[in-house]
mmCIF file of C-alpha atoms in Angstrom:
data_model
loop_
_atom_site.group_PDB
_atom_site.id
_atom_site.type_symbol
_atom_site.label_atom_id
_atom_site.label_comp_id
_atom_site.label_asym_id
_atom_site.label_seq_id
_atom_site.Cartn_x
_atom_site.Cartn_y
_atom_site.Cartn_z
ATOM 1 C CA PRO A 1 44.385 -12.542 94.995
ATOM 2 C CA PRO A 2 43.163 -12.779 91.185
ATOM 3 C CA ARG A 3 40.342 -16.080 90.422
ATOM 4 C CA VAL A 4 41.845 -18.866 88.494
ATOM 5 C CA TRP A 5 38.987 -20.059 86.425
ATOM 6 C CA LEU A 6 38.943 -23.731 85.709
ATOM 7 C CA HIS A 7 37.117 -25.602 82.327
ATOM 8 C CA ARG A 8 35.499 -28.823 82.759
ATOM 9 C CA ARG A 9 34.122 -31.481 80.321
ATOM 10 C CA ASP A 10 30.659 -30.292 81.560
ATOM 11 C CA LEU A 11 31.342 -27.481 81.150
ATOM 12 C CA LYS A 12 30.730 -26.052 84.307
ATOM 13 C CA ARG A 13 33.508 -23.383 85.841
ATOM 14 C CA GLU A 14 34.713 -23.176 89.494
ATOM 15 C CA ALA A 15 37.439 -20.553 90.890
ATOM 16 C CA ILE A 16 39.689 -20.872 93.196
ATOM 17 C CA SER A 17 40.443 -17.887 95.474
ATOM 18 C CA SER A 18 43.919 -18.668 95.230
ATOM 19 C CA ALA A 19 46.453 -21.378 93.524
ATOM 20 C CA ARG A 20 49.840 -22.663 93.642
ATOM 21 C CA ILE A 21 51.429 -23.599 89.840
ATOM 22 C CA VAL A 22 53.923 -26.545 89.959
ATOM 23 C CA ARG A 23 54.853 -28.405 87.272
ATOM 24 C CA ALA A 24 53.037 -31.790 86.585
ATOM 25 C CA PRO A 25 55.475 -35.068 86.713
ATOM 26 C CA ALA A 26 56.386 -35.525 82.678
ATOM 27 C CA SER A 27 54.682 -39.309 82.892
ATOM 28 C CA SER A 28 51.248 -37.598 83.920
ATOM 29 C CA LEU A 29 51.098 -37.106 80.273
ATOM 30 C CA ARG A 30 50.437 -40.915 79.418
ATOM 31 C CA THR A 31 49.790 -42.451 83.301
ATOM 32 C CA GLY A 32 46.815 -40.865 83.282
ATOM 33 C CA GLU A 33 47.401 -38.671 86.678
ATOM 34 C CA PRO A 34 45.557 -35.854 86.899
ATOM 35 C CA THR A 35 46.464 -32.664 86.179
ATOM 36 C CA VAL A 36 44.763 -29.195 85.184
ATOM 37 C CA ILE A 37 45.334 -26.407 82.230
ATOM 38 C CA THR A 38 45.374 -23.057 83.336
ATOM 39 C CA ILE A 39 43.622 -20.814 81.182
ATOM 40 C CA LEU A 40 45.749 -18.186 80.018
ATOM 41 C CA ALA A 41 43.378 -15.436 80.146
ATOM 42 C CA CYS A 42 42.536 -16.369 83.919
ATOM 43 C CA ALA A 43 44.216 -12.711 85.554
ATOM 44 C CA LEU A 44 41.528 -10.851 83.004
ATOM 45 C CA GLN A 45 38.697 -11.655 85.483
ATOM 46 C CA PRO A 46 36.128 -12.214 82.800
ATOM 47 C CA SER A 47 32.400 -10.950 82.855
ATOM 48 C CA ARG A 48 30.077 -13.497 82.888
ATOM 49 C CA THR A 49 28.745 -12.518 79.604
ATOM 50 C CA VAL A 50 32.139 -12.737 78.178
ATOM 51 C CA ARG A 51 34.170 -16.053 79.803
ATOM 52 C CA ARG A 52 33.005 -18.559 77.067
ATOM 53 C CA VAL A 53 34.675 -16.786 75.042
ATOM 54 C CA LEU A 54 38.004 -16.285 77.164
ATOM 55 C CA LEU A 55 37.862 -19.609 78.427
ATOM 56 C CA PHE A 56 38.038 -21.671 74.965
ATOM 57 C CA THR A 57 38.781 -18.478 71.867
ATOM 58 C CA LEU A 58 41.336 -17.202 74.442
ATOM 59 C CA LEU A 59 42.693 -20.726 75.120
ATOM 60 C CA PHE A 60 44.176 -18.929 71.550
ATOM 61 C CA VAL A 61 47.648 -20.435 72.786
ATOM 62 C CA ASP A 62 50.490 -18.322 72.191
ATOM 63 C CA VAL A 63 54.442 -18.484 72.191
ATOM 64 C CA GLY A 64 54.340 -19.142 75.835
ATOM 65 C CA GLY A 65 51.631 -22.712 74.519
ATOM 66 C CA ILE A 66 50.139 -24.761 77.085
ATOM 67 C CA GLY A 67 51.344 -26.515 80.201
ATOM 68 C CA SER A 68 51.035 -29.635 82.177
ATOM 69 C CA MET A 69 50.234 -27.874 85.531
ATOM 70 C CA VAL A 70 48.508 -28.352 88.525
ATOM 71 C CA ALA A 71 46.136 -26.839 90.684
ATOM 72 C CA ALA A 72 46.376 -26.659 94.073
ATOM 73 C CA GLN A 73 44.850 -24.914 96.654
ATOM 74 C CA THR A 74 46.745 -22.321 99.396
ATOM 75 C CA PRO A 75 47.447 -19.409 100.744
ATOM 76 C CA ALA A 76 48.617 -16.456 99.211
ATOM 77 C CA GLY A 77 52.556 -16.295 99.193
ATOM 78 C CA GLY A 78 53.772 -20.313 99.917
ATOM 79 C CA GLY A 79 55.120 -22.635 97.585
ATOM 80 C CA ALA A 80 56.684 -22.241 94.644
ATOM 81 C CA GLU A 81 54.221 -19.740 93.353
ATOM 82 C CA GLY A 82 55.289 -17.067 91.010
ATOM 83 C CA GLN A 83 57.043 -20.055 88.430
ATOM 84 C CA ARG A 84 56.772 -19.995 85.279
ATOM 85 C CA PRO A 85 55.734 -24.313 84.421
ATOM 86 C CA GLN A 86 57.411 -25.885 81.432
ATOM 87 C CA PRO A 87 55.252 -25.926 78.665
ATOM 88 C CA VAL A 88 54.034 -29.612 76.795
ATOM 89 C CA SER A 89 54.239 -27.518 73.467
ATOM 90 C CA THR A 90 55.200 -23.863 72.805
ATOM 91 C CA PHE A 91 53.576 -23.478 69.582
ATOM 92 C CA VAL A 92 49.512 -24.250 69.129
ATOM 93 C CA ARG A 93 48.534 -23.856 65.923
ATOM 94 C CA ARG A 94 44.182 -25.064 66.074
ATOM 95 C CA ILE A 95 41.940 -26.339 68.667
ATOM 96 C CA HIS A 96 38.781 -28.358 68.418
ATOM 97 C CA GLN A 97 36.264 -29.685 70.930
ATOM 98 C CA ASP A 98 34.732 -32.957 69.933
ATOM 99 C CA ARG A 99 31.645 -34.779 70.157
ATOM 100 C CA ARG A 100 32.774 -35.837 73.438
ATOM 101 C CA GLY A 101 33.610 -32.875 74.670
ATOM 102 C CA HIS A 102 37.664 -33.764 74.836
ATOM 103 C CA TYR A 103 39.437 -30.655 73.651
ATOM 104 C CA TRP A 104 42.494 -31.405 70.971
ATOM 105 C CA PHE A 105 45.845 -29.059 70.387
ATOM 106 C CA GLY A 106 47.718 -29.395 67.116
ATOM 107 C CA THR A 107 50.670 -28.092 68.089
ATOM 108 C CA ASN A 108 53.547 -26.828 65.827
ATOM 109 C CA GLY A 109 55.974 -29.462 66.276
ATOM 110 C CA ASP A 110 54.832 -32.043 69.763
ATOM 111 C CA GLY A 111 52.409 -33.883 67.374
ATOM 112 C CA ILE A 112 48.913 -33.510 68.934
ATOM 113 C CA LEU A 113 47.370 -33.026 72.657
ATOM 114 C CA ARG A 114 44.210 -34.134 73.759
ATOM 115 C CA TRP A 115 42.487 -33.158 77.371
ATOM 116 C CA ASP A 116 39.677 -35.190 78.464
ATOM 117 C CA GLY A 117 38.932 -33.028 81.606
ATOM 118 C CA SER A 118 40.657 -34.967 83.904
ATOM 119 C CA LYS A 119 44.580 -35.787 81.999
ATOM 120 C CA LEU A 120 46.384 -34.270 79.076
ATOM 121 C CA GLU A 121 48.056 -36.753 76.718
ATOM 122 C CA SER A 122 50.339 -36.702 73.668
ATOM 123 C CA PHE A 123 49.978 -38.343 70.433
ATOM 124 C CA SER A 124 53.494 -38.193 68.422
ATOM 125 C CA ILE A 125 54.942 -39.878 65.659
ATOM 126 C CA ASN A 126 55.880 -42.236 68.213
ATOM 127 C CA GLU A 127 52.598 -43.899 69.196
ATOM 128 C CA GLY A 128 51.563 -43.656 64.964
ATOM 129 C CA PHE A 129 50.188 -40.332 64.831
ATOM 130 C CA GLY A 130 51.528 -39.219 61.010
ATOM 131 C CA GLY A 131 53.611 -35.818 61.895
ATOM 132 C CA ASP A 132 54.637 -33.309 64.078
ATOM 133 C CA ALA A 133 53.086 -29.861 63.024
ATOM 134 C CA VAL A 134 49.328 -29.975 62.947
ATOM 135 C CA ARG A 135 47.238 -27.881 60.520
ATOM 136 C CA GLY A 136 43.800 -28.768 60.514
ATOM 137 C CA ILE A 137 41.372 -31.181 62.757
ATOM 138 C CA VAL A 138 38.040 -31.862 61.473
ATOM 139 C CA GLU A 139 35.099 -34.471 62.706
ATOM 140 C CA ASP A 140 33.330 -36.591 60.343
ATOM 141 C CA GLU A 141 29.426 -37.859 61.173
ATOM 142 C CA LYS A 142 31.072 -41.216 62.642
ATOM 143 C CA GLY A 143 32.986 -39.463 64.976
ATOM 144 C CA HIS A 144 36.264 -40.238 63.356
ATOM 145 C CA LEU A 145 38.852 -36.985 63.689
ATOM 146 C CA TRP A 146 41.017 -36.061 60.606
ATOM 147 C CA PHE A 147 43.926 -34.159 61.427
ATOM 148 C CA GLY A 148 46.092 -32.326 58.546
ATOM 149 C CA THR A 149 50.195 -32.606 59.074
ATOM 150 C CA GLU A 150 53.339 -31.644 57.736
ATOM 151 C CA ARG A 151 53.572 -35.179 56.191
ATOM 152 C CA GLY A 152 50.159 -35.721 55.270
ATOM 153 C CA LEU A 153 46.515 -36.956 56.662
ATOM 154 C CA THR A 154 46.063 -38.723 59.696
ATOM 155 C CA ARG A 155 42.851 -40.579 60.553
ATOM 156 C CA TYR A 156 42.023 -41.331 64.144
ATOM 157 C CA ASP A 157 38.950 -43.883 65.218
ATOM 158 C CA GLY A 158 39.313 -43.718 68.948
ATOM 159 C CA SER A 159 41.581 -46.233 69.392
ATOM 160 C CA SER A 160 44.273 -45.682 66.553
ATOM 161 C CA PHE A 161 46.122 -43.886 63.646
ATOM 162 C CA VAL A 162 45.825 -43.894 59.688
ATOM 163 C CA ASN A 163 47.988 -42.240 57.833
ATOM 164 C CA PHE A 164 47.015 -41.063 54.247
ATOM 165 C CA THR A 165 50.209 -39.521 52.032
ATOM 166 C CA LYS A 166 51.005 -38.615 48.430
ATOM 167 C CA ALA A 167 51.541 -42.214 47.454
ATOM 168 C CA ASP A 168 48.227 -43.021 48.515
ATOM 169 C CA GLY A 169 46.712 -40.273 45.934
ATOM 170 C CA LEU A 170 46.943 -36.625 47.768
ATOM 171 C CA ALA A 171 47.816 -34.100 46.083
ATOM 172 C CA GLY A 172 50.190 -33.283 48.379
ATOM 173 C CA ASP A 173 51.985 -34.333 51.920
ATOM 174 C CA ASP A 174 52.282 -30.464 53.169
ATOM 175 C CA VAL A 175 48.545 -30.211 55.213
ATOM 176 C CA TRP A 176 47.195 -26.849 55.701
ATOM 177 C CA ALA A 177 43.901 -26.369 55.289
ATOM 178 C CA LEU A 178 40.496 -29.168 56.429
ATOM 179 C CA LEU A 179 36.811 -29.190 55.628
ATOM 180 C CA ILE A 180 34.200 -31.414 55.720
ATOM 181 C CA ASP A 181 31.718 -30.476 53.708
ATOM 182 C CA ARG A 182 27.971 -31.181 53.971
ATOM 183 C CA LYS A 183 27.590 -34.255 51.581
ATOM 184 C CA GLY A 184 30.321 -36.086 53.966
ATOM 185 C CA ILE A 185 33.461 -35.044 51.933
ATOM 186 C CA THR A 186 36.637 -34.428 52.962
ATOM 187 C CA TRP A 187 38.910 -31.253 51.361
ATOM 188 C CA ILE A 188 42.164 -31.149 51.722
ATOM 189 C CA GLY A 189 44.329 -28.356 51.133
ATOM 190 C CA THR A 190 48.328 -29.157 50.732
ATOM 191 C CA THR A 191 51.288 -27.016 49.748
ATOM 192 C CA GLU A 192 50.347 -28.500 45.629
ATOM 193 C CA GLY A 193 47.324 -27.939 45.721
ATOM 194 C CA VAL A 194 43.260 -29.452 46.866
ATOM 195 C CA SER A 195 42.377 -33.130 47.442
ATOM 196 C CA ARG A 196 38.827 -34.011 47.708
ATOM 197 C CA PHE A 197 38.015 -37.556 49.709
ATOM 198 C CA ASP A 198 35.229 -39.566 49.466
ATOM 199 C CA GLY A 199 35.581 -41.984 51.540
ATOM 200 C CA LYS A 200 37.193 -43.925 49.389
ATOM 201 C CA ALA A 201 39.986 -42.768 47.371
ATOM 202 C CA PHE A 202 41.180 -39.157 46.425
ATOM 203 C CA THR A 203 40.043 -37.043 43.356
ATOM 204 C CA THR A 204 42.622 -33.802 42.453
ATOM 205 C CA PHE A 205 40.074 -30.166 42.871
ATOM 206 C CA HIS A 206 42.082 -28.132 40.369
ATOM 207 C CA LEU A 207 42.785 -24.262 41.172
ATOM 208 C CA PRO A 208 45.149 -21.799 39.316
ATOM 209 C CA GLU A 209 48.466 -21.377 40.723
ATOM 210 C CA SER A 210 49.353 -18.284 42.209
ATOM 211 C CA PRO A 211 52.432 -15.856 42.923
ATOM 212 C CA PRO A 212 54.057 -17.297 45.867
ATOM 213 C CA ASP A 213 54.422 -15.063 48.897
ATOM 214 C CA PRO A 214 58.120 -14.844 49.761
ATOM 215 C CA THR A 215 57.179 -13.251 53.604
ATOM 216 C CA ARG A 216 55.876 -16.619 54.359
ATOM 217 C CA GLY A 217 57.470 -19.145 55.705
ATOM 218 C CA VAL A 218 56.216 -21.783 53.614
ATOM 219 C CA THR A 219 54.043 -20.708 50.383
ATOM 220 C CA GLY A 220 53.889 -22.139 46.634
ATOM 221 C CA PRO A 221 51.727 -21.622 43.747
ATOM 222 C CA ARG A 222 49.259 -24.307 44.199
ATOM 223 C CA MET A 223 49.405 -23.775 48.224
ATOM 224 C CA VAL A 224 45.961 -23.393 49.737
ATOM 225 C CA HIS A 225 45.737 -21.938 53.544
ATOM 226 C CA CYS A 226 42.023 -22.503 54.631
ATOM 227 C CA ILE A 227 39.137 -23.834 52.756
ATOM 228 C CA MET A 228 35.408 -23.013 53.875
ATOM 229 C CA GLU A 229 31.838 -23.899 53.478
ATOM 230 C CA ASP A 230 29.263 -21.308 53.812
ATOM 231 C CA ARG A 231 25.970 -21.353 54.619
ATOM 232 C CA ARG A 232 24.474 -21.752 50.298
ATOM 233 C CA GLY A 233 27.206 -24.705 49.942
ATOM 234 C CA ARG A 234 29.631 -22.732 48.004
ATOM 235 C CA LEU A 235 33.240 -23.442 48.809
ATOM 236 C CA TRP A 236 35.765 -21.014 49.510
ATOM 237 C CA PHE A 237 39.183 -21.740 49.057
ATOM 238 C CA ALA A 238 42.167 -18.795 50.671
ATOM 239 C CA THR A 239 45.132 -18.621 48.300
ATOM 240 C CA SER A 240 48.233 -16.294 47.774
ATOM 241 C CA GLY A 241 46.387 -14.811 44.881
ATOM 242 C CA GLY A 242 43.339 -14.158 46.359
ATOM 243 C CA ALA A 243 40.182 -16.216 47.594
ATOM 244 C CA TYR A 244 38.190 -18.610 45.016
ATOM 245 C CA VAL A 245 34.743 -19.323 44.965
ATOM 246 C CA PHE A 246 32.943 -22.631 43.737
ATOM 247 C CA ASP A 247 29.185 -22.551 43.347
ATOM 248 C CA GLU A 248 27.900 -25.627 41.304
ATOM 249 C CA GLY A 249 30.242 -26.091 39.300
ATOM 250 C CA THR A 250 31.991 -21.899 38.724
ATOM 251 C CA LEU A 251 34.941 -21.287 39.592
ATOM 252 C CA ARG A 252 35.833 -17.178 40.590
ATOM 253 C CA ASN A 253 38.355 -15.901 42.003
ATOM 254 C CA ILE A 254 37.873 -12.522 44.195
ATOM 255 C CA SER A 255 41.175 -10.160 44.609
ATOM 256 C CA GLU A 256 42.044 -6.710 44.802
ATOM 257 C CA ALA A 257 40.700 -5.255 41.855
ATOM 258 C CA ASP A 258 37.028 -7.030 42.958
ATOM 259 C CA GLY A 259 37.939 -4.563 46.152
ATOM 260 C CA LEU A 260 39.785 -7.365 48.650
ATOM 261 C CA CYS A 261 42.079 -5.532 51.195
ATOM 262 C CA ASN A 262 44.992 -8.569 50.131
ATOM 263 C CA ASP A 263 45.392 -11.092 47.581
ATOM 264 C CA VAL A 264 46.894 -13.599 50.426
ATOM 265 C CA VAL A 265 44.560 -14.441 52.141
ATOM 266 C CA ASN A 266 44.905 -16.855 55.448
ATOM 267 C CA CYS A 267 41.482 -17.505 57.096
ATOM 268 C CA ILE A 268 37.848 -17.124 55.679
ATOM 269 C CA LEU A 269 34.724 -16.930 57.677
ATOM 270 C CA GLU A 270 30.929 -17.032 57.060
ATOM 271 C CA ALA A 271 29.426 -14.569 60.078
ATOM 272 C CA LYS A 272 25.723 -15.076 61.320
ATOM 273 C CA ASP A 273 24.313 -12.430 59.294
ATOM 274 C CA GLY A 274 25.871 -13.965 56.612
ATOM 275 C CA SER A 275 28.012 -11.746 55.364
ATOM 276 C CA ILE A 276 32.323 -12.978 54.497
ATOM 277 C CA TRP A 277 35.568 -12.090 56.852
ATOM 278 C CA PHE A 278 38.932 -12.177 55.306
ATOM 279 C CA ALA A 279 42.009 -12.529 57.339
ATOM 280 C CA THR A 280 44.961 -11.415 55.209
ATOM 281 C CA HIS A 281 48.608 -11.039 55.328
ATOM 282 C CA HIS A 282 49.601 -7.652 54.527
ATOM 283 C CA ASN A 283 46.327 -5.709 55.281
ATOM 284 C CA GLY A 284 44.535 -7.163 58.052
ATOM 285 C CA VAL A 285 40.647 -7.646 58.117
ATOM 286 C CA CYS A 286 37.629 -6.867 55.482
ATOM 287 C CA ARG A 287 34.052 -8.080 55.488
ATOM 288 C CA PHE A 288 32.462 -8.486 51.874
ATOM 289 C CA ASP A 289 28.415 -8.497 52.181
ATOM 290 C CA GLY A 290 27.597 -9.509 49.364
ATOM 291 C CA THR A 291 28.189 -6.725 47.164
ATOM 292 C CA THR A 292 31.324 -4.431 49.055
ATOM 293 C CA PHE A 293 33.757 -4.299 51.138
ATOM 294 C CA THR A 294 34.610 -2.775 54.187
ATOM 295 C CA HIS A 295 38.639 -2.581 55.355
ATOM 296 C CA PHE A 296 38.996 -2.282 59.051
ATOM 297 C CA GLY A 297 42.478 -0.821 59.516
ATOM 298 C CA MET A 298 43.903 2.369 61.430
ATOM 299 C CA ASP A 299 40.883 4.653 61.164
ATOM 300 C CA GLU A 300 38.701 1.920 62.955
ATOM 301 C CA GLY A 301 41.152 1.175 65.732
ATOM 302 C CA VAL A 302 42.513 -1.928 64.365
ATOM 303 C CA LYS A 303 46.488 -1.655 64.143
ATOM 304 C CA GLY A 304 48.799 -3.955 62.529
ATOM 305 C CA THR A 305 48.788 -5.901 59.007
ATOM 306 C CA GLU A 306 48.989 -9.457 59.860
ATOM 307 C CA ALA A 307 46.278 -11.232 60.763
ATOM 308 C CA TRP A 308 45.839 -15.379 60.520
ATOM 309 C CA ASP A 309 42.435 -16.156 62.260
ATOM 310 C CA LEU A 310 38.901 -15.402 62.549
ATOM 311 C CA PHE A 311 36.158 -16.860 65.068
ATOM 312 C CA GLU A 312 32.613 -16.014 66.034
ATOM 313 C CA ASP A 313 31.240 -16.652 69.283
ATOM 314 C CA GLY A 314 27.787 -17.212 70.466
ATOM 315 C CA ARG A 315 27.209 -13.519 70.564
ATOM 316 C CA GLY A 316 28.521 -12.755 67.048
ATOM 317 C CA ASN A 317 31.526 -10.988 68.276
ATOM 318 C CA ILE A 318 34.189 -11.298 65.337
ATOM 319 C CA TRP A 319 37.594 -12.312 66.809
ATOM 320 C CA PHE A 320 40.856 -11.796 65.221
ATOM 321 C CA PRO A 321 44.313 -11.670 65.966
ATOM 322 C CA ILE A 322 46.839 -9.569 64.724
ATOM 323 C CA GLU A 323 50.511 -10.276 64.678
ATOM 324 C CA ASN A 324 52.265 -8.921 67.638
ATOM 325 C CA ALA A 325 49.323 -6.922 69.235
ATOM 326 C CA GLY A 326 47.348 -9.001 71.039
ATOM 327 C CA VAL A 327 43.657 -10.362 69.610
ATOM 328 C CA TYR A 328 40.681 -8.124 68.490
ATOM 329 C CA ARG A 329 36.781 -8.591 69.274
ATOM 330 C CA TYR A 330 34.153 -6.462 66.957
ATOM 331 C CA ASP A 331 31.019 -6.419 68.757
ATOM 332 C CA GLY A 332 29.411 -4.997 65.656
ATOM 333 C CA THR A 333 30.199 -1.638 66.240
ATOM 334 C CA SER A 334 33.975 -1.273 67.690
ATOM 335 C CA PHE A 335 36.810 -3.166 68.233
ATOM 336 C CA ASP A 336 38.279 -4.017 71.688
ATOM 337 C CA LEU A 337 41.909 -4.987 71.959
ATOM 338 C CA LEU A 338 42.849 -7.379 74.096
ATOM 339 C CA ASP A 339 46.499 -7.935 75.095
ATOM 340 C CA GLU A 340 49.215 -8.031 77.610
ATOM 341 C CA THR A 341 48.361 -5.160 79.060
ATOM 342 C CA LYS A 342 45.214 -6.891 80.339
ATOM 343 C CA GLY A 343 47.027 -9.712 81.368
ATOM 344 C CA LEU A 344 46.944 -12.286 78.031
ATOM 345 C CA THR A 345 50.365 -13.790 78.443
ATOM 346 C CA SER A 346 51.769 -13.027 75.230
ATOM 347 C CA ASN A 347 50.408 -10.481 72.425
ATOM 348 C CA ALA A 348 51.614 -13.390 69.461
ATOM 349 C CA ILE A 349 48.578 -15.288 68.715
ATOM 350 C CA GLN A 350 48.140 -18.103 65.948
ATOM 351 C CA CYS A 351 44.699 -19.344 66.957
ATOM 352 C CA THR A 352 41.056 -18.337 68.701
ATOM 353 C CA PHE A 353 38.852 -20.966 69.478
#
């Protein structure tokens, strides 16, 4: 029978030779009763060299979402096996592991979920959380967690939530990007522009307006989709007008005119080799080595055009999902597609971690 791999807080792995998956009581979400998250890619039976990527990166989370489930050892074929459990949330955009080893899942309409290795907890506006849709999660040097939502910015100090909005100086309430830079400054990208927070006050960081993209569900001339800081301390902003790079007081734009594969940029990643990767909305992914751009498309074995996310694992493999195609892994030479035919629960992937 397929082996179900479970992740524990101490990073050890256990295998259950056969399992019966049943829905946990709804009360367990807040009462602390034990629950187990079953990995979406468990049927792949990954090799040891890539298992960490599959357990975390391939926690992806697809439109099937994360369920509150219990895995119990049972003879094969017994019990209520084969029934798909009721998901806690059907849409997860962001995944973050904090310094304590806890996992946080930012949903698209159900607030934030926390997995501490033994129980899954849910926080919503009813518990003081700022919004329903979570598009960014970062952690500061004090261990405080920051969440970007459709209703502003939320800070969690381990015991309570504090919410910030336009009334506090934020550029806009609809937050889509978060970054804490090497100086401790928090950068917030919204549908109405960019803000910086130094721990005391918000200030606006001005970017040129970009043409809105009508094919996106949410768009606007000042919208920022992603903010990234590279090893040189340069800040990169992903917009629908290309990428902007802020370097020692100078702001410059990188666009299709410079070789960028598409101006509508969803995500930017600096790889360990120093190259910059771009996930775009209409022309897949491309890589910039500091001099030239390389586009990866059909000729290289990448099907589809809408890329939302980028991730690099510990071995230097680059992972990215393509809309309704699954997720690709690039090992520096070739691309390998993981999709429903290889055991993935769904080809609709939003996030890798």
